[in-house]
């Protein structure tokens, strides 16, 4: 029962505060009066008795405070009181509050947005069962220029059979696959994957509807089945609960839907909407030379990545011996799936995380500065409170409450900003880079924002608060209005904060400058082809319909013939892959009159099967010899164009024109191909990746599995204006032919640079925020200093100082801060920029131009920030100033 | 006035409880009573007395009620609760044991 009573006491103290306070007051007053009466009885005069009793009684307020403490409601009560008081002070200074909240909101919103992306990309486990044990397995063909090669089915099959480290291994076909879905509704290109039947069980995800693939579905010739993504099921089939067992047509063949994957499931990327069994044939599973798989495997419990890699290396060595032709110098290794999916974007995100932290730090420094300035105005208030019985800790607590309150307001505003900003950021990141489903403001993000807000409040509040403990009470109380209140210690602190802001801003700005220069270099780099005014589209021929080679070439002939005649078309060409769509696509060759290279040193150039005008349509350079012409057709001499890298590496400087090579075995009736021209190197794999050896063969002469499916059209005007006309011509040739991926070639260039562009623009944006905040910081400090020194300036003017002298006074203070900050900033930027090295292109991490330009930029902004307070200083009227205090 | 003897916190609680055990009393009277009974040796400082009273009230050992004082003023009277009575007995026994023990040590040595 006792606890009930004491709780009710506490409630009484908390909610009936007035009554309790009055009672406390009465009780103590009664004591005092009783004591006075006692002294009067003892013979003192009433006045004397009163004085003695009061002196003896001691500090009434302190005693009251102790009594309240005993009631132990103080914690909540003072918090409420502090919050009320804080809200009142903040409302009284709307300008200060507004600026502080905006600065903090920007900092916190940037952090929240970047965190929610980092959360998905780096932190949250991948949406598969026990995803930590999932790895991707690659072939290491670095000897041939492919350090991360898509494994050949034969290798996959042998790894799977021989390894001791994986529970299971699954594969998807690495080729770009899409299925032409026909049947009810419009024909539609659906991106999908051919997969081994065990894929979903390796990933540990079961279909939400229907069943998983079974081993028998994967046997060549068995009935066609398909599993749909949740999104496709909703979009195309309206979420039909009876979908399982229904039939649909994919690439003109009948498939039965057997299942629907759960919402949010994606593999291997967020594009794939549909999965069908790969049904690899025995021959395919024995093929070690055709590299086109993506392999995912699940480690056995307790097996480390290192053990797995050792095991894979051993198997790879065995395979080298067994298949020297294909497997010489081909290794194998596994990397965690998490690294695989976030690998490219990880360093960029870490850089951005660092950048937003800097922005927040600058915002904190700014607000701390404002608080310090305000604290110097509140010294008298604080001194008064301390004198009236507040403990030092109590005053510090109150000031911290105010700053946390401020930070919370900033946090709420920041959160509102990030509701808009996060989806915007996520939309900037292209689909191919990282799986970003579920980038929204969720519980974790909210928690993050809350923690950041409170930590921020503590961070910028602690310095001004701690300065309270250094207050000299008597001095502060004596200092009238408290105008000249700020001691030199306070000014030094404020100066130090501004110096830090400048330094942080320099670091951010130089990082952004380096990234932007890299991007610029890449945009101005000559990739060996021109992307402007080129329209591309894919017309993949359904294999069933175009079984025979002549039917296929006839299709290409007719389409090109028709497209050439569209007004506005300068040149049109077919190719297997336009640049930036395939890093590989290679085949081994042997050069005439050269010894057959030993295994492991075979020549494996990229091959592109093209039409005669393709080279012209992409405006590639002809270095030597001739391009293809209308005479290079079926039945004439087999010809090839080679790039400069082949010419240099395979013919070692000798003139290769007229020389021959073969794809087959030179011992048994080789089919020689004659080099007729050399074209410039083209960056196929990525704008920042140098060219491999590469050759171009006319489609009429070669039929070995690589089909030209990209149509590239060089147009005189906007390429997209001709898209409809070109598509119509394709449909005139074959009205059922699917046409996909219609876009300007420039889109591919943009996509290729998207990650860098996003990084550069985000970093640039954050650097801009830093610049703004830092310049506001300088402005605030100088403006405050001018106000503080009004009297001094007035005296100087009265004694004959010219406006120039006054300007000099203010500018020199501002520039001093800037110079120290810039020196510190440049030093740290030079140190930190090394971490950016692998994100840069064509620019050194210590690029003097970048560093110089950001310093000049910040110097300019600093001058501007100095100018306004300096102007104000020159207008000081000595008469007014002298009466100022 | 002589310097008041410092009282250990627990000891002051014990003295207050014992004092208000006789009859309900206001703060001033408690201090007076302790001083008188102890023959002017124990002087309870107000700064310690009132926080102690509030603490004991908070803990439920005593309860307060407003009443008329001897000079017809409203005063806050503290009285021992049932729980306080038990607690006092317990603490008194403790104190006996402790002081006897200390006495023994002092005598023997």
PDB file of C-alpha atoms in Angstrom, chain A residues 604-748:
ATOM      1  CA  UNK A 604      40.176 -14.368 -78.179  1.00  0.00           C
ATOM      2  CA  UNK A 605      39.026 -11.075 -79.693  1.00  0.00           C
ATOM      3  CA  UNK A 606      35.537  -9.636 -79.274  1.00  0.00           C
ATOM      4  CA  UNK A 607      33.467 -10.298 -82.336  1.00  0.00           C
ATOM      5  CA  UNK A 608      30.657  -8.182 -83.697  1.00  0.00           C
ATOM      6  CA  UNK A 609      28.550  -9.489 -86.573  1.00  0.00           C
ATOM      7  CA  UNK A 610      27.473  -6.398 -88.510  1.00  0.00           C
ATOM      8  CA  UNK A 611      25.939  -5.071 -91.689  1.00  0.00           C
ATOM      9  CA  UNK A 612      28.039  -3.044 -94.086  1.00  0.00           C
ATOM     10  CA  UNK A 613      26.866   0.400 -92.945  1.00  0.00           C
ATOM     11  CA  UNK A 614      27.057  -0.235 -89.211  1.00  0.00           C
ATOM     12  CA  UNK A 615      30.566   1.261 -88.979  1.00  0.00           C
ATOM     13  CA  UNK A 616      29.320   4.338 -90.804  1.00  0.00           C
ATOM     14  CA  UNK A 617      26.140   4.659 -88.727  1.00  0.00           C
ATOM     15  CA  UNK A 618      28.188   4.883 -85.545  1.00  0.00           C
ATOM     16  CA  UNK A 619      30.743   7.152 -87.237  1.00  0.00           C
ATOM     17  CA  UNK A 620      33.663   4.970 -86.219  1.00  0.00           C
ATOM     18  CA  UNK A 621      37.074   5.878 -87.667  1.00  0.00           C
ATOM     19  CA  UNK A 622      38.477   3.994 -90.639  1.00  0.00           C
ATOM     20  CA  UNK A 623      42.201   3.905 -89.952  1.00  0.00           C
ATOM     21  CA  UNK A 624      43.398   1.932 -92.954  1.00  0.00           C
ATOM     22  CA  UNK A 625      42.054  -0.142 -95.838  1.00  0.00           C
ATOM     23  CA  UNK A 626      38.347  -0.131 -96.681  1.00  0.00           C
ATOM     24  CA  UNK A 627      34.974  -0.679 -95.043  1.00  0.00           C
ATOM     25  CA  UNK A 628      32.547  -3.432 -96.090  1.00  0.00           C
ATOM     26  CA  UNK A 629      30.687  -2.797 -99.337  1.00  0.00           C
ATOM     27  CA  UNK A 630      27.869  -4.392-101.298  1.00  0.00           C
ATOM     28  CA  UNK A 631      30.272  -6.949-102.815  1.00  0.00           C
ATOM     29  CA  UNK A 632      30.990  -8.548 -99.449  1.00  0.00           C
ATOM     30  CA  UNK A 633      28.159 -11.032 -99.379  1.00  0.00           C
ATOM     31  CA  UNK A 634      27.336 -14.672 -99.259  1.00  0.00           C
ATOM     32  CA  UNK A 635      29.606 -16.614-101.554  1.00  0.00           C
ATOM     33  CA  UNK A 636      32.355 -13.997-101.912  1.00  0.00           C
ATOM     34  CA  UNK A 637      35.661 -13.954-100.093  1.00  0.00           C
ATOM     35  CA  UNK A 638      35.178 -13.906 -96.284  1.00  0.00           C
ATOM     36  CA  UNK A 639      36.351 -10.556 -94.997  1.00  0.00           C
ATOM     37  CA  UNK A 640      36.853  -8.806 -91.643  1.00  0.00           C
ATOM     38  CA  UNK A 641      37.516  -5.399 -90.171  1.00  0.00           C
ATOM     39  CA  UNK A 642      39.761  -5.324 -87.124  1.00  0.00           C
ATOM     40  CA  UNK A 643      40.335  -2.649 -84.551  1.00  0.00           C
ATOM     41  CA  UNK A 644      43.664  -0.973 -83.831  1.00  0.00           C
ATOM     42  CA  UNK A 645      44.243  -3.096 -80.736  1.00  0.00           C
ATOM     43  CA  UNK A 646      44.106  -6.338 -82.780  1.00  0.00           C
ATOM     44  CA  UNK A 647      46.361  -4.845 -85.425  1.00  0.00           C
ATOM     45  CA  UNK A 648      48.878  -3.908 -82.768  1.00  0.00           C
ATOM     46  CA  UNK A 649      48.677  -7.029 -80.621  1.00  0.00           C
ATOM     47  CA  UNK A 650      48.195  -9.806 -83.179  1.00  0.00           C
ATOM     48  CA  UNK A 651      50.276  -8.565 -86.082  1.00  0.00           C
ATOM     49  CA  UNK A 652      52.865  -6.809 -83.993  1.00  0.00           C
ATOM     50  CA  UNK A 653      53.075  -3.702 -86.157  1.00  0.00           C
ATOM     51  CA  UNK A 654      53.173  -5.498 -89.509  1.00  0.00           C
ATOM     52  CA  UNK A 655      50.486  -4.379 -91.972  1.00  0.00           C
ATOM     53  CA  UNK A 656      47.567  -6.754 -91.378  1.00  0.00           C
ATOM     54  CA  UNK A 657      45.598  -5.722 -94.479  1.00  0.00           C
ATOM     55  CA  UNK A 658      45.269  -8.723 -96.749  1.00  0.00           C
ATOM     56  CA  UNK A 659      46.422 -11.100 -94.012  1.00  0.00           C
ATOM     57  CA  UNK A 660      44.184 -13.988 -93.011  1.00  0.00           C
ATOM     58  CA  UNK A 661      42.976 -15.713 -89.865  1.00  0.00           C
ATOM     59  CA  UNK A 662      40.570 -18.513 -89.066  1.00  0.00           C
ATOM     60  CA  UNK A 663      38.135 -19.361 -86.325  1.00  0.00           C
ATOM     61  CA  UNK A 664      38.523 -23.086 -86.917  1.00  0.00           C
ATOM     62  CA  UNK A 665      41.322 -25.569 -86.780  1.00  0.00           C
ATOM     63  CA  UNK A 666      44.084 -24.632 -89.299  1.00  0.00           C
ATOM     64  CA  UNK A 667      45.055 -28.294 -89.670  1.00  0.00           C
ATOM     65  CA  UNK A 668      41.764 -29.391 -91.194  1.00  0.00           C
ATOM     66  CA  UNK A 669      40.549 -27.205 -94.053  1.00  0.00           C
ATOM     67  CA  UNK A 670      40.576 -23.792 -92.449  1.00  0.00           C
ATOM     68  CA  UNK A 671      37.994 -21.191 -93.472  1.00  0.00           C
ATOM     69  CA  UNK A 672      40.215 -18.194 -93.890  1.00  0.00           C
ATOM     70  CA  UNK A 673      38.936 -14.698 -93.256  1.00  0.00           C
ATOM     71  CA  UNK A 674      40.819 -11.816 -94.872  1.00  0.00           C
ATOM     72  CA  UNK A 675      41.424  -8.516 -93.109  1.00  0.00           C
ATOM     73  CA  UNK A 676      40.329  -5.668 -95.387  1.00  0.00           C
ATOM     74  CA  UNK A 677      40.445  -2.687 -93.027  1.00  0.00           C
ATOM     75  CA  UNK A 678      41.409  -1.339 -89.657  1.00  0.00           C
ATOM     76  CA  UNK A 679      38.915   0.725 -87.657  1.00  0.00           C
ATOM     77  CA  UNK A 680      39.447   2.819 -84.553  1.00  0.00           C
ATOM     78  CA  UNK A 681      39.127   1.295 -81.059  1.00  0.00           C
ATOM     79  CA  UNK A 682      35.659   1.509 -79.540  1.00  0.00           C
ATOM     80  CA  UNK A 683      34.967   1.508 -75.814  1.00  0.00           C
ATOM     81  CA  UNK A 684      32.562  -1.433 -75.784  1.00  0.00           C
ATOM     82  CA  UNK A 685      32.532  -2.400 -72.140  1.00  0.00           C
ATOM     83  CA  UNK A 686      32.203   1.023 -70.573  1.00  0.00           C
ATOM     84  CA  UNK A 687      33.305   4.531 -71.314  1.00  0.00           C
ATOM     85  CA  UNK A 688      36.055   4.315 -68.732  1.00  0.00           C
ATOM     86  CA  UNK A 689      37.236   0.855 -69.810  1.00  0.00           C
ATOM     87  CA  UNK A 690      39.864   0.619 -72.563  1.00  0.00           C
ATOM     88  CA  UNK A 691      39.117  -1.350 -75.711  1.00  0.00           C
ATOM     89  CA  UNK A 692      39.835  -5.092 -76.109  1.00  0.00           C
ATOM     90  CA  UNK A 693      40.955  -6.649 -79.376  1.00  0.00           C
ATOM     91  CA  UNK A 694      37.867  -6.612 -81.565  1.00  0.00           C
ATOM     92  CA  UNK A 695      36.803  -7.606 -85.038  1.00  0.00           C
ATOM     93  CA  UNK A 696      33.768  -7.017 -87.248  1.00  0.00           C
ATOM     94  CA  UNK A 697      32.378  -9.637 -89.635  1.00  0.00           C
ATOM     95  CA  UNK A 698      29.584  -9.205 -92.216  1.00  0.00           C
ATOM     96  CA  UNK A 699      26.373 -11.022 -91.232  1.00  0.00           C
ATOM     97  CA  UNK A 700      25.956 -12.505 -94.712  1.00  0.00           C
ATOM     98  CA  UNK A 701      29.166 -14.502 -94.302  1.00  0.00           C
ATOM     99  CA  UNK A 702      29.158 -15.751 -90.725  1.00  0.00           C
ATOM    100  CA  UNK A 703      26.686 -17.917 -88.848  1.00  0.00           C
ATOM    101  CA  UNK A 704      27.889 -19.044 -85.482  1.00  0.00           C
ATOM    102  CA  UNK A 705      25.318 -18.303 -82.858  1.00  0.00           C
ATOM    103  CA  UNK A 706      25.815 -14.579 -82.381  1.00  0.00           C
ATOM    104  CA  UNK A 707      22.816 -12.944 -84.061  1.00  0.00           C
ATOM    105  CA  UNK A 708      22.725  -9.277 -85.030  1.00  0.00           C
ATOM    106  CA  UNK A 709      19.735  -7.900 -83.163  1.00  0.00           C
ATOM    107  CA  UNK A 710      20.607  -4.254 -82.583  1.00  0.00           C
ATOM    108  CA  UNK A 711      19.558  -1.893 -85.348  1.00  0.00           C
ATOM    109  CA  UNK A 712      21.455   1.423 -85.228  1.00  0.00           C
ATOM    110  CA  UNK A 713      20.195   4.330 -87.347  1.00  0.00           C
ATOM    111  CA  UNK A 714      22.147   7.567 -87.892  1.00  0.00           C
ATOM    112  CA  UNK A 715      19.617  10.316 -88.442  1.00  0.00           C
ATOM    113  CA  UNK A 716      19.947  13.917 -89.551  1.00  0.00           C
ATOM    114  CA  UNK A 717      17.496  15.194 -86.931  1.00  0.00           C
ATOM    115  CA  UNK A 718      16.267  14.083 -83.509  1.00  0.00           C
ATOM    116  CA  UNK A 719      16.582  10.281 -83.685  1.00  0.00           C
ATOM    117  CA  UNK A 720      13.400   9.623 -81.701  1.00  0.00           C
ATOM    118  CA  UNK A 721      11.349  11.428 -84.358  1.00  0.00           C
ATOM    119  CA  UNK A 722      12.133   8.565 -86.728  1.00  0.00           C
ATOM    120  CA  UNK A 723      11.446   5.784 -84.212  1.00  0.00           C
ATOM    121  CA  UNK A 724       7.899   5.224 -85.424  1.00  0.00           C
ATOM    122  CA  UNK A 725       8.917   5.191 -89.094  1.00  0.00           C
ATOM    123  CA  UNK A 726      11.708   2.668 -88.491  1.00  0.00           C
ATOM    124  CA  UNK A 727       9.445   0.430 -86.434  1.00  0.00           C
ATOM    125  CA  UNK A 728       6.817   0.544 -89.173  1.00  0.00           C
ATOM    126  CA  UNK A 729       9.378  -0.603 -91.718  1.00  0.00           C
ATOM    127  CA  UNK A 730      10.366  -3.511 -89.471  1.00  0.00           C
ATOM    128  CA  UNK A 731       6.712  -4.509 -89.212  1.00  0.00           C
ATOM    129  CA  UNK A 732       6.291  -4.203 -92.957  1.00  0.00           C
ATOM    130  CA  UNK A 733       8.918  -6.926 -93.288  1.00  0.00           C
ATOM    131  CA  UNK A 734       7.396  -9.069 -90.500  1.00  0.00           C
ATOM    132  CA  UNK A 735       4.257  -7.808 -88.797  1.00  0.00           C
ATOM    133  CA  UNK A 736       4.762 -10.077 -85.776  1.00  0.00           C
ATOM    134  CA  UNK A 737       8.376  -9.127 -85.162  1.00  0.00           C
ATOM    135  CA  UNK A 738       8.884  -7.830 -81.578  1.00  0.00           C
ATOM    136  CA  UNK A 739      10.710  -4.527 -81.394  1.00  0.00           C
ATOM    137  CA  UNK A 740      12.278  -3.603 -78.062  1.00  0.00           C
ATOM    138  CA  UNK A 741      14.569  -1.086 -76.419  1.00  0.00           C
ATOM    139  CA  UNK A 742      13.852   1.810 -78.782  1.00  0.00           C
ATOM    140  CA  UNK A 743      15.991   4.728 -77.616  1.00  0.00           C
ATOM    141  CA  UNK A 744      18.669   7.189 -78.614  1.00  0.00           C
ATOM    142  CA  UNK A 745      22.160   5.704 -78.309  1.00  0.00           C
ATOM    143  CA  UNK A 746      22.940   8.642 -76.044  1.00  0.00           C
ATOM    144  CA  UNK A 747      20.750   7.011 -73.385  1.00  0.00           C
ATOM    145  CA  UNK A 748      23.225   4.153 -73.160  1.00  0.00           C
TER     146      UNK A 748
END
